[in-house]
Amino acid sequence: MKGRYPSVIETTSRHPLVRIKDSGRIFETDAHGRGLLSHPRLNKGTAFSEQERKALGLTGLLPPAVISPQSQADRIYEQYQRQPNDEAKQVYLTALQNRNETLFYRVVTEHVEEMLPIIYTPTIALAIQHFSHEFRTPQGIYLSIDKPDDIEVSFRNSGFTKDDIDIVVVSDGERILGIGDWGVGGINITIGKKTVYSVAAGIYPRRILPVVLDVGTNNKQLLEDPLYLGNRHERVTGEAYDRFVEMFVSAVERIYPGVLLHWEDFGGQNARRLLEKYKNRLCTFNDDMQGTGAITLAAVLSSVKASGVPLQEQKIVIFGAGTAGIGIADQIRQAMERSGMSAADAAARFWCIDRYGLVVQGAEGVTEVQKPYARRPEEVEGWQGRGGKEGISLVEVIRRVQPTMLIGASTVSGAFTEEAVREMAKGTKMPVIMPLSNPTEKSEAKPDDLLNWTDGKALIVTGSPFGDVEYNGKTYKIGQANNALVYPGIGLGTVAVKASRVTDNMLTAAAEAVASKITHNKPEDPLLPGVHELRSLSRHVAIAVGQAAVKEGMAPGGLQAQDVERAVDKAVWQAEYPEIHPLG
Ligand code: NAI
């Protein structure tokens, strides 16, 4: 793809000039000697050839042996394994990333199953919490609400211009993973997302720009921490917040026109509002809402296939009708509507339970987004708990409704009790049960219990990673609804075809692409692909997303559906060292 690798970039670290030729296989640079070794994109360490060492002023600066990239990777892995705990491993890998980017991506790609939980969730949560204490090398862009006029200059200082960037990942750090408000430490979630884009989908790391919007923090612990590196005041909200975000979005549009803007870990209210405000104005995507929606829809579609009960006939209980629960319900409902059901008939397939029990029209605490799913009072007349303080319980709903699918997004550990699950198994042949709450200790149920209580019949997808389960002499693999299975492919497909928007159809295509990879021949087969398939899965998702974009007219004219596969493959970067020559 023309223009993918810019011919000359001036980067900020020590300002070397780099000319990239031959689809990224040859770099020419004016960096040399120690300056070259300290540049993470150019550094090859002991893998510099004799010729390169001579030509680039490296003679005497490295041990004499010239080492192959594979044995470098092996040495790194050995050092990695010697780290005492997960956080030390995370710090070790970040240091490698800042020292030798290609080697970092090579090693992580090679050990993706083992290292994804270190560079991404759950270990990244520690890196975010300890950001101000562990801070070493700055990465990404820091924008402060106290200095909105610096937005433009901050982007310019990055050294990247309009052809250099494909994706901007932004967070305001308000609702990080399951750990809440971590202020400026939110930069680490955007860096983690960037890394996973490259590891999973092969998007060139330098073409992704992580950004944090520091609007303050309501986290007292941070405000009182003398080492805290962010703005030391409460979160700015309301008009001033909106004005700052608008200035940021306008600057992105001006400086990086056509870029994909990825929103990450904003507070629930802001996430929804900002996506609504900007989704028809530029190419943009909210991973917490849309990525989550796509991966859970994928889980639903593959469990529908496995259970043999068509989507239109599923009876779905959502336990925990908050941001994720309702987002998931919306996504499934839209899929039902696309298959020809009316909006009312589709909504009638759901029973939502929140902290006041079953959501019933006119009852206390029903939120705006829950209203489409609220059951009519006459339907639940005589149900146990009706009118009481606790409301109608999960067990009562299961007893009355005999659902086929139970989805948990409540953060209530152990909420899927033995009684509830056994009751569910009575009413349906293969109960689909998805305890999606994170982290692991908040999961609504454990897979081994679910299998025991349903005599091995349950079709299970979890939110947190669980190991294989031995049941009745068989090994059950448990699929995990991990956004990393889907968002990198959505990003790759979008940028490969230069789509102007991320549409619902593109997201559905992503979900269907993931589900199509599943063949559930035996009860013990997983309902979602595993992390070891990440690279090929992301390619598959990207092609489906790119084709959906072309079909909808979101890609530039001239691009045909049959061109998408080639465009995707051309956009993929492999973590291999380029030849490096002095700039001539
Ligand atoms: P949220 O706070 O918006 O929603 C939680 C909901 O559960 C609230 O509406 C709350 O009132 C309700 N709830 C609390 N106690 C309850 C009880 N005893 N009975 C019934 N309902 C109760 O949080 P959000 O963002 O929706 O996340 C919920 C969980 O889902 C988190 O653990 C999150 O990590 C997980 N999640 C997992 C995903 C995945 O697997 N890919 C994706 C998104 C979220």
XYZ file of C-alpha atoms and ligand atoms in Angstrom:
628
model
C 0.000 0.000 0.000
C 1.498 3.259 -1.139
C 2.345 5.659 1.649
C 2.084 2.992 4.314
C 5.733 3.268 5.280
C 6.659 6.958 4.938
C 9.887 7.576 3.069
C 11.387 9.900 5.663
C 10.437 10.225 9.306
C 12.101 12.376 11.869
C 11.513 10.767 15.228
C 11.751 12.414 18.598
C 14.235 10.182 20.328
C 17.543 11.756 19.379
C 16.087 12.919 16.071
C 17.675 10.476 13.677
C 16.581 10.716 10.086
C 15.271 7.410 8.820
C 14.474 6.591 5.223
C 12.495 3.377 4.811
C 12.691 1.485 1.529
C 11.494 -1.738 0.006
C 8.317 -2.136 2.088
C 10.228 -1.662 5.300
C 12.992 -4.181 4.615
C 15.753 -1.558 4.286
C 16.283 1.427 6.585
C 18.755 4.230 5.908
C 19.603 6.464 8.832
C 21.969 9.177 9.941
C 22.003 7.678 13.455
C 25.210 5.882 14.356
C 27.233 4.542 17.273
C 25.621 4.676 20.703
C 22.841 6.887 19.361
C 21.792 4.054 17.090
C 21.922 1.485 19.901
C 19.667 3.612 22.068
C 17.021 3.977 19.373
C 14.393 1.240 19.963
C 13.230 1.059 16.365
C 16.703 0.881 14.848
C 18.491 -1.098 17.516
C 19.269 -4.739 16.732
C 21.768 -5.206 19.574
C 24.023 -8.193 19.046
C 22.254 -9.020 15.767
C 23.946 -6.167 13.857
C 26.013 -7.809 11.108
C 29.769 -7.236 10.733
C 29.070 -4.995 7.751
C 26.505 -2.927 9.623
C 28.815 -2.596 12.621
C 31.543 -1.169 10.390
C 29.298 1.130 8.399
C 27.292 2.447 11.350
C 30.049 3.230 13.843
C 29.332 0.227 16.080
C 32.779 -1.394 16.034
C 33.873 -2.045 19.605
C 30.486 -1.122 21.057
C 29.110 -4.670 21.033
C 30.481 -8.068 22.111
C 32.178 -9.670 19.079
C 29.722 -12.507 18.359
C 27.017 -11.753 15.808
C 23.882 -13.417 17.132
C 20.831 -14.580 15.182
C 17.478 -12.963 16.035
C 16.215 -16.361 17.197
C 18.975 -16.849 19.756
C 18.497 -13.252 20.908
C 14.825 -14.125 21.427
C 15.785 -17.297 23.303
C 18.089 -15.343 25.624
C 15.367 -12.788 26.295
C 12.895 -15.539 27.106
C 15.347 -17.071 29.536
C 15.821 -13.708 31.280
C 12.065 -13.165 31.285
C 11.467 -16.480 33.014
C 13.914 -15.524 35.760
C 11.796 -12.492 36.759
C 10.307 -13.136 40.206
C 6.679 -12.207 39.530
C 4.219 -10.961 36.916
C 4.784 -7.286 37.608
C 8.562 -7.716 37.308
C 7.954 -9.526 34.017
C 5.835 -6.606 32.819
C 8.534 -4.093 33.770
C 11.166 -6.284 32.079
C 9.198 -6.465 28.811
C 8.499 -2.716 28.822
C 12.219 -2.060 29.176
C 12.844 -4.366 26.213
C 10.196 -2.523 24.197
C 11.971 0.755 24.892
C 15.347 -0.749 23.974
C 14.706 -2.977 20.959
C 11.192 -2.819 19.599
C 11.547 -5.515 16.927
C 12.931 -8.045 19.384
C 10.160 -7.206 21.858
C 7.462 -7.937 19.273
C 9.243 -11.069 18.094
C 9.435 -12.501 21.607
C 5.867 -11.575 22.579
C 4.461 -12.937 19.314
C 6.348 -16.185 19.859
C 5.012 -16.598 23.430
C 1.695 -14.829 22.997
C -0.385 -17.117 25.201
C 2.024 -16.728 28.098
C 2.819 -13.038 27.649
C -0.530 -11.507 26.689
C -1.704 -11.547 30.330
C 1.550 -9.760 31.230
C 1.521 -6.967 28.628
C -2.279 -6.659 28.747
C -4.941 -7.665 31.261
C -4.667 -8.599 34.073
C -1.032 -7.555 34.833
C -1.327 -4.224 33.039
C -3.663 -3.159 35.842
C -0.651 -3.136 38.186
C 1.390 -1.083 35.722
C -1.433 1.461 35.651
C -1.797 1.595 39.425
C 1.959 1.962 39.900
C 2.497 4.300 36.932
C 3.848 7.265 38.893
C 6.171 5.087 40.960
C 7.485 2.870 38.161
C 7.744 5.707 35.606
C 10.891 5.473 33.494
C 10.615 6.237 29.778
C 7.698 8.328 28.529
C 5.687 6.827 25.684
C 2.706 8.372 23.896
C 1.229 11.861 24.211
C 0.047 13.567 27.428
C -2.633 16.239 26.992
C -3.667 18.335 29.986
C -7.053 19.958 30.460
C -5.219 22.784 32.221
C -3.336 23.599 29.019
C -5.742 22.982 26.170
C -3.787 25.295 23.879
C -0.883 22.838 23.997
C -2.794 20.079 22.202
C -1.602 21.021 18.745
C 2.026 21.536 19.730
C 2.040 18.268 21.681
C 1.041 16.344 18.574
C 3.573 18.251 16.483
C 6.308 17.443 19.033
C 5.644 13.738 18.527
C 7.290 14.203 15.134
C 4.534 12.238 13.404
C 2.715 13.886 10.552
C -0.431 13.021 8.644
C 0.937 10.017 6.726
C 2.617 8.459 9.742
C -0.309 7.444 11.932
C -3.173 4.972 11.318
C -4.695 4.713 14.800
C -4.916 7.055 17.793
C -5.824 5.229 21.030
C -7.113 7.621 23.693
C -8.203 7.271 27.331
C -9.090 9.724 30.078
C -8.302 7.043 32.665
C -11.655 7.256 34.429
C -12.772 3.633 34.299
C -9.741 1.464 33.786
C -10.509 -2.268 33.396
C -12.180 -3.263 36.669
C -10.001 -0.946 38.797
C -11.598 2.481 38.400
C -10.032 5.945 38.122
C -6.252 6.021 37.664
C -5.838 9.474 36.139
C -2.742 9.968 34.031
C -1.742 6.301 34.575
C -4.404 5.622 31.923
C -1.622 6.174 29.371
C -0.568 2.593 30.114
C -3.867 1.114 28.949
C -3.504 2.934 25.625
C 0.067 1.648 25.309
C -1.154 -1.886 26.142
C -3.860 -1.620 23.485
C -1.294 -0.398 20.964
C 0.992 -3.329 21.746
C -1.832 -5.824 21.302
C -2.781 -4.243 17.951
C 0.746 -5.015 16.784
C 1.119 -8.436 18.403
C -2.316 -9.709 17.386
C -2.875 -8.069 14.022
C 0.601 -6.986 12.930
C -0.193 -3.277 12.715
C 3.107 -1.421 12.526
C 3.710 -0.173 16.097
C 4.902 3.260 15.032
C 1.634 3.883 13.225
C -0.368 3.759 16.470
C -0.303 6.770 18.779
C -1.321 6.342 22.449
C -2.794 9.470 24.059
C -3.995 10.243 27.563
C -6.384 13.113 28.288
C -5.472 14.223 31.802
C -8.647 15.874 33.092
C -7.742 15.299 36.761
C -8.661 12.356 38.963
C -11.145 11.614 41.726
C -8.845 8.958 43.126
C -7.889 10.294 46.581
C -4.922 7.962 46.855
C -3.413 9.564 43.742
C -4.249 13.129 44.773
C -2.421 12.557 48.049
C 0.553 10.733 46.528
C 3.556 13.094 46.374
C 4.918 11.114 43.422
C 1.710 11.341 41.334
C 2.604 12.598 37.860
C -0.784 13.857 36.676
C -2.899 16.951 37.287
C -3.491 17.208 41.013
C -7.158 18.144 41.067
C -10.539 16.489 40.781
C -11.877 15.507 37.387
C -13.129 18.420 35.349
C -16.624 17.626 34.071
C -19.452 19.238 32.120
C -18.889 21.866 29.480
C -15.180 22.334 30.170
C -14.626 18.580 29.728
C -16.612 18.507 26.500
C -14.754 21.554 25.163
C -11.392 19.899 25.855
C -12.437 16.628 24.176
C -13.738 18.601 21.208
C -10.404 20.429 20.906
C -8.627 17.082 21.007
C -10.863 15.506 18.344
C -10.559 18.568 16.092
C -6.772 18.459 16.391
C -6.772 14.746 15.494
C -8.937 15.461 12.451
C -6.683 18.305 11.361
C -3.316 16.670 11.944
C -4.134 13.040 11.155
C -7.082 13.138 8.747
C -8.578 9.714 8.066
C -7.095 8.135 11.207
C -9.048 5.571 13.280
C -9.784 7.106 16.695
C -10.095 4.370 19.356
C -11.720 5.362 22.714
C -10.618 3.311 25.694
C -11.757 3.125 29.329
C -13.794 6.313 29.559
C -16.495 6.462 32.266
C -19.760 4.809 31.202
C -21.681 8.028 30.626
C -18.923 9.760 28.697
C -18.145 6.645 26.659
C -21.678 6.417 25.310
C -22.081 10.173 24.814
C -18.771 10.662 23.031
C -19.306 7.734 20.708
C -22.773 9.030 19.780
C -21.373 12.511 19.213
C -18.450 11.517 17.008
C -19.351 8.245 15.306
C -20.847 9.929 12.251
C -18.190 12.610 12.066
C -14.993 10.555 11.801
C -13.713 6.995 11.740
C -14.073 6.051 15.387
C -14.647 3.100 17.664
C -15.147 2.464 21.386
C -13.576 -0.809 22.411
C -15.346 -1.143 25.776
C -18.705 -0.844 24.119
C -18.269 -2.071 20.558
C -15.326 -4.447 20.968
C -17.016 -6.024 23.970
C -20.297 -6.169 22.069
C -18.630 -7.887 19.117
C -16.827 -10.533 21.162
C -19.885 -11.393 23.237
C -22.018 -11.537 20.100
C -19.417 -13.940 18.701
C -19.790 -16.077 21.845
C -23.575 -15.963 21.534
C -23.491 -16.917 17.850
C -21.215 -19.872 18.419
C -23.237 -21.082 21.408
C -26.395 -20.790 19.310
C -24.717 -22.995 16.717
C -23.593 -25.476 19.369
C -26.929 -25.668 21.207
C -29.019 -25.920 18.055
C -31.565 -23.409 19.446
C -31.945 -20.605 16.861
C -31.150 -17.071 18.016
C -34.790 -16.009 17.587
C -35.908 -18.741 19.989
C -33.353 -18.094 22.730
C -34.668 -16.923 26.094
C -31.928 -14.775 27.570
C -31.423 -13.724 31.178
C -28.980 -10.854 31.707
C -27.764 -10.761 35.309
C -26.263 -7.308 36.041
C -28.033 -4.848 33.756
C -25.329 -2.165 33.787
C -23.122 -0.818 30.998
C -21.847 -4.180 29.781
C -25.051 -6.152 30.455
C -27.287 -3.760 28.548
C -24.642 -3.259 25.836
C -24.605 -7.034 25.301
C -28.409 -7.197 25.259
C -28.498 -4.387 22.670
C -26.017 -6.192 20.473
C -27.926 -9.491 20.554
C -31.229 -7.690 20.029
C -29.839 -5.938 16.930
C -28.687 -9.296 15.574
C -32.217 -10.664 16.148
C -33.700 -7.659 14.353
C -31.315 -8.119 11.434
C -32.617 -11.685 11.127
C -36.115 -10.291 10.579
C -37.649 -10.054 14.080
C -39.516 -6.907 15.090
C -37.900 -4.690 17.737
C -40.650 -5.569 20.233
C -40.442 -9.331 19.631
C -36.661 -9.204 19.973
C -36.788 -7.220 23.242
C -39.307 -9.720 24.600
C -36.647 -12.489 24.483
C -34.762 -10.799 27.395
C -35.175 -10.821 31.174
C -32.792 -8.374 32.865
C -31.951 -8.629 36.544
C -30.235 -5.838 38.450
C -29.667 -5.041 42.104
C -33.450 -4.715 42.700
C -34.199 -8.039 41.062
C -35.973 -8.532 37.739
C -36.325 -5.246 35.851
C -40.068 -4.548 35.708
C -41.763 -1.503 34.186
C -42.381 1.274 36.710
C -40.293 -0.393 39.448
C -37.769 1.483 41.557
C -34.305 2.055 40.072
C -35.060 1.169 36.432
C -32.592 3.131 34.297
C -33.225 4.685 30.892
C -31.176 2.051 29.060
C -32.930 -0.813 30.886
C -36.401 0.419 29.900
C -36.646 -1.384 26.513
C -36.207 -4.690 28.388
C -38.434 -4.024 31.407
C -41.123 -6.706 31.731
C -44.773 -5.735 31.984
C -46.095 -5.882 35.601
C -48.996 -8.165 34.627
C -46.522 -10.757 33.284
C -44.936 -11.195 36.695
C -48.065 -11.110 38.823
C -47.732 -13.740 41.550
C -43.991 -14.281 41.022
C -42.103 -14.725 44.278
C -40.440 -11.485 45.439
C -42.754 -9.262 43.395
C -43.232 -6.003 45.309
C -40.684 -7.023 47.967
C -37.507 -5.131 48.827
C -35.213 -7.619 47.065
C -37.398 -7.964 44.004
C -37.752 -11.103 41.879
C -34.649 -13.263 42.227
C -32.549 -15.044 39.632
C -33.813 -18.452 40.787
C -37.426 -17.341 40.503
C -36.842 -15.929 37.012
C -35.175 -19.161 35.919
C -37.989 -21.252 37.388
C -40.647 -19.215 35.588
C -38.923 -18.498 32.284
C -36.774 -21.601 31.711
C -34.113 -19.579 29.910
C -31.720 -21.034 27.377
C -28.982 -18.485 28.028
C -27.687 -16.806 31.198
C -25.214 -13.939 30.926
C -23.567 -12.387 33.985
C -22.102 -8.859 34.037
C -22.803 -7.969 37.667
C -19.376 -8.234 39.390
C -21.163 -10.387 41.997
C -18.896 -13.315 42.780
C -20.706 -16.664 42.891
C -24.091 -15.160 41.909
C -24.840 -18.184 39.710
C -25.567 -20.491 42.613
C -25.919 -24.255 42.471
C -29.673 -23.892 42.967
C -30.006 -21.431 40.040
C -27.830 -23.449 37.702
C -29.486 -26.797 38.508
C -32.863 -25.142 37.947
C -31.699 -23.856 34.573
C -30.386 -27.281 33.529
C -33.855 -28.760 34.180
C -35.465 -26.575 31.533
C -33.039 -26.750 28.636
C -30.872 -29.401 27.016
C -27.673 -27.386 26.709
C -27.807 -24.313 28.970
C -25.575 -21.513 27.718
C -23.957 -19.884 30.752
C -21.594 -16.929 30.518
C -20.190 -15.538 33.781
C -18.457 -12.538 32.223
C -17.502 -10.459 35.255
C -13.820 -9.626 35.727
C -11.443 -10.075 37.407
C -11.506 -13.806 38.152
C -12.575 -13.384 41.776
C -15.704 -11.486 40.660
C -16.836 -14.168 38.223
C -20.470 -15.185 38.765
C -19.430 -18.861 38.685
C -16.505 -21.185 38.128
C -16.548 -23.417 35.050
C -15.906 -26.637 37.012
C -18.943 -25.965 39.221
C -21.094 -25.200 36.179
C -20.115 -28.495 34.565
C -20.728 -30.436 37.779
C -24.125 -28.866 38.389
C -25.307 -29.463 34.806
C -23.854 -32.968 34.340
C -21.420 -31.586 31.775
C -24.154 -30.068 29.597
C -23.398 -26.373 30.107
C -21.966 -24.374 27.214
C -19.633 -21.970 28.988
C -17.899 -18.719 28.099
C -16.159 -16.696 30.801
C -14.939 -13.107 31.038
C -11.734 -13.972 32.900
C -9.289 -16.666 31.839
C -9.887 -20.109 33.368
C -7.762 -23.176 32.747
C -9.023 -26.405 31.214
C -11.523 -28.366 33.322
C -11.407 -32.141 33.770
C -14.904 -33.568 33.898
C -15.954 -37.180 33.485
C -12.597 -38.138 32.018
C -12.682 -35.386 29.420
C -10.817 -32.101 29.173
C -13.112 -29.121 28.618
C -11.570 -26.011 27.084
C -13.254 -22.824 28.269
C -13.589 -19.952 25.790
C -12.836 -16.480 27.137
C -14.701 -13.398 25.867
C -11.515 -11.407 25.532
C -11.695 -8.194 23.486
C -8.177 -8.889 22.246
C -9.682 -11.596 20.032
C -11.602 -9.031 18.038
C -10.522 -5.384 18.283
C -7.097 -5.785 16.602
C -8.780 -7.347 13.559
C -11.412 -4.589 13.506
C -8.591 -2.013 13.530
C -6.548 -3.802 10.876
C -9.522 -4.259 8.542
C -10.544 -0.620 8.979
C -7.116 0.860 8.271
C -6.234 -1.618 5.507
C -9.188 -0.495 3.380
C -8.984 3.090 4.694
C -12.627 2.932 5.807
C -14.179 6.296 6.605
C -16.359 4.934 9.456
C -16.682 1.904 11.721
C -20.264 0.771 11.193
C -22.522 -1.704 12.995
C -22.302 -4.002 9.982
C -18.514 -4.017 10.201
C -18.777 -4.987 13.888
C -21.287 -7.731 13.165
C -18.989 -9.016 10.422
C -16.210 -9.166 13.022
C -18.395 -11.178 15.428
C -19.490 -13.560 12.696
C -15.897 -14.017 11.570
C -14.850 -15.045 15.096
C -17.832 -17.401 15.458
C -17.141 -18.956 12.057
C -13.800 -20.218 13.397
C -15.584 -22.406 15.932
C -16.569 -25.981 15.220
C -18.195 -27.293 18.352
C -18.220 -30.994 17.563
C -17.822 -32.250 21.107
C -19.163 -30.869 24.428
C -15.605 -30.200 25.550
C -14.744 -27.931 22.586
C -14.414 -24.218 23.415
C -16.970 -21.675 22.154
C -14.378 -19.055 21.281
C -10.936 -19.342 19.699
C -7.899 -19.369 21.973
C -5.230 -16.697 22.252
C -2.734 -18.981 20.460
C -4.788 -18.394 17.282
C -4.670 -14.614 17.679
C -2.644 -13.788 14.598
C -4.616 -15.866 12.082
C -7.894 -14.953 13.764
C -7.153 -11.218 13.536
C -6.385 -11.578 9.826
C -9.674 -13.431 9.328
C -11.590 -10.735 11.260
C -9.794 -7.947 9.373
C -10.754 -9.385 5.984
C -14.410 -9.717 7.046
C -14.435 -6.158 8.434
C -12.732 -4.750 5.327
C -15.195 -6.527 3.051
C -18.150 -5.239 5.067
C -16.721 -1.709 4.755
C -16.372 -2.069 0.977
C -19.907 -3.448 0.706
C -21.301 -0.481 2.610
C -19.371 2.052 0.562
C -17.172 3.038 3.509
C -13.908 2.342 1.662
C -12.560 4.613 -1.052
C -14.069 4.026 -4.502
C -12.308 1.521 -6.705
C -11.545 -0.993 -3.954
C -13.418 -4.253 -4.576
C -14.298 -6.972 -2.050
C -11.791 -9.313 -3.723
C -8.983 -6.745 -3.182
C -9.452 -6.719 0.596
C -7.426 -9.812 1.421
C -4.401 -8.400 -0.396
C -4.851 -4.979 1.241
C -4.945 -6.618 4.678
C -1.835 -8.713 4.025
C 0.015 -5.673 2.704
C -0.800 -3.725 5.838
C 0.699 -6.382 8.110
C 4.116 -5.859 9.661
C 6.325 -8.764 10.690
C 8.686 -8.315 13.609
C 11.842 -8.798 11.533
C 14.938 -6.647 11.514
C 15.445 -4.477 8.468
C 18.882 -4.095 6.860
C 20.297 -0.835 8.153
C 22.587 1.399 6.074
C 24.028 4.847 6.643
C 21.923 7.537 5.025
C 23.626 8.222 1.722
P -21.593 -1.732 35.767
O -21.293 -1.274 37.142
O -22.056 -0.744 34.767
O -22.686 -2.903 35.826
C -22.855 -3.816 36.869
C -24.346 -3.957 37.093
O -24.563 -5.025 37.996
C -24.962 -2.690 37.694
O -26.087 -2.301 36.960
C -25.310 -3.136 39.098
O -26.453 -2.468 39.607
C -25.579 -4.612 38.885
N -25.532 -5.358 40.133
C -24.779 -5.122 41.227
N -25.067 -5.998 42.196
C -26.020 -6.804 41.711
C -26.734 -7.891 42.252
N -26.512 -8.329 43.497
N -27.648 -8.502 41.477
C -27.875 -8.081 40.219
N -27.250 -7.039 39.666
C -26.329 -6.407 40.400
O -20.282 -2.478 35.262
P -19.973 -2.984 33.784
O -19.065 -2.068 33.128
O -21.255 -3.296 33.120
O -19.145 -4.312 34.056
C -19.717 -5.406 34.734
C -18.770 -6.581 34.691
O -18.709 -7.129 33.404
C -17.324 -6.222 35.073
O -16.806 -7.225 35.910
C -16.609 -6.240 33.772
O -15.239 -6.569 33.913
C -17.366 -7.329 33.041
N -17.201 -7.241 31.591
C -16.676 -8.313 30.910
C -16.466 -8.245 29.555
C -15.893 -9.389 28.787
O -15.916 -10.480 29.229
N -15.343 -9.162 27.623
C -16.783 -7.033 28.824
C -17.338 -5.975 29.625
C -17.547 -6.093 30.962
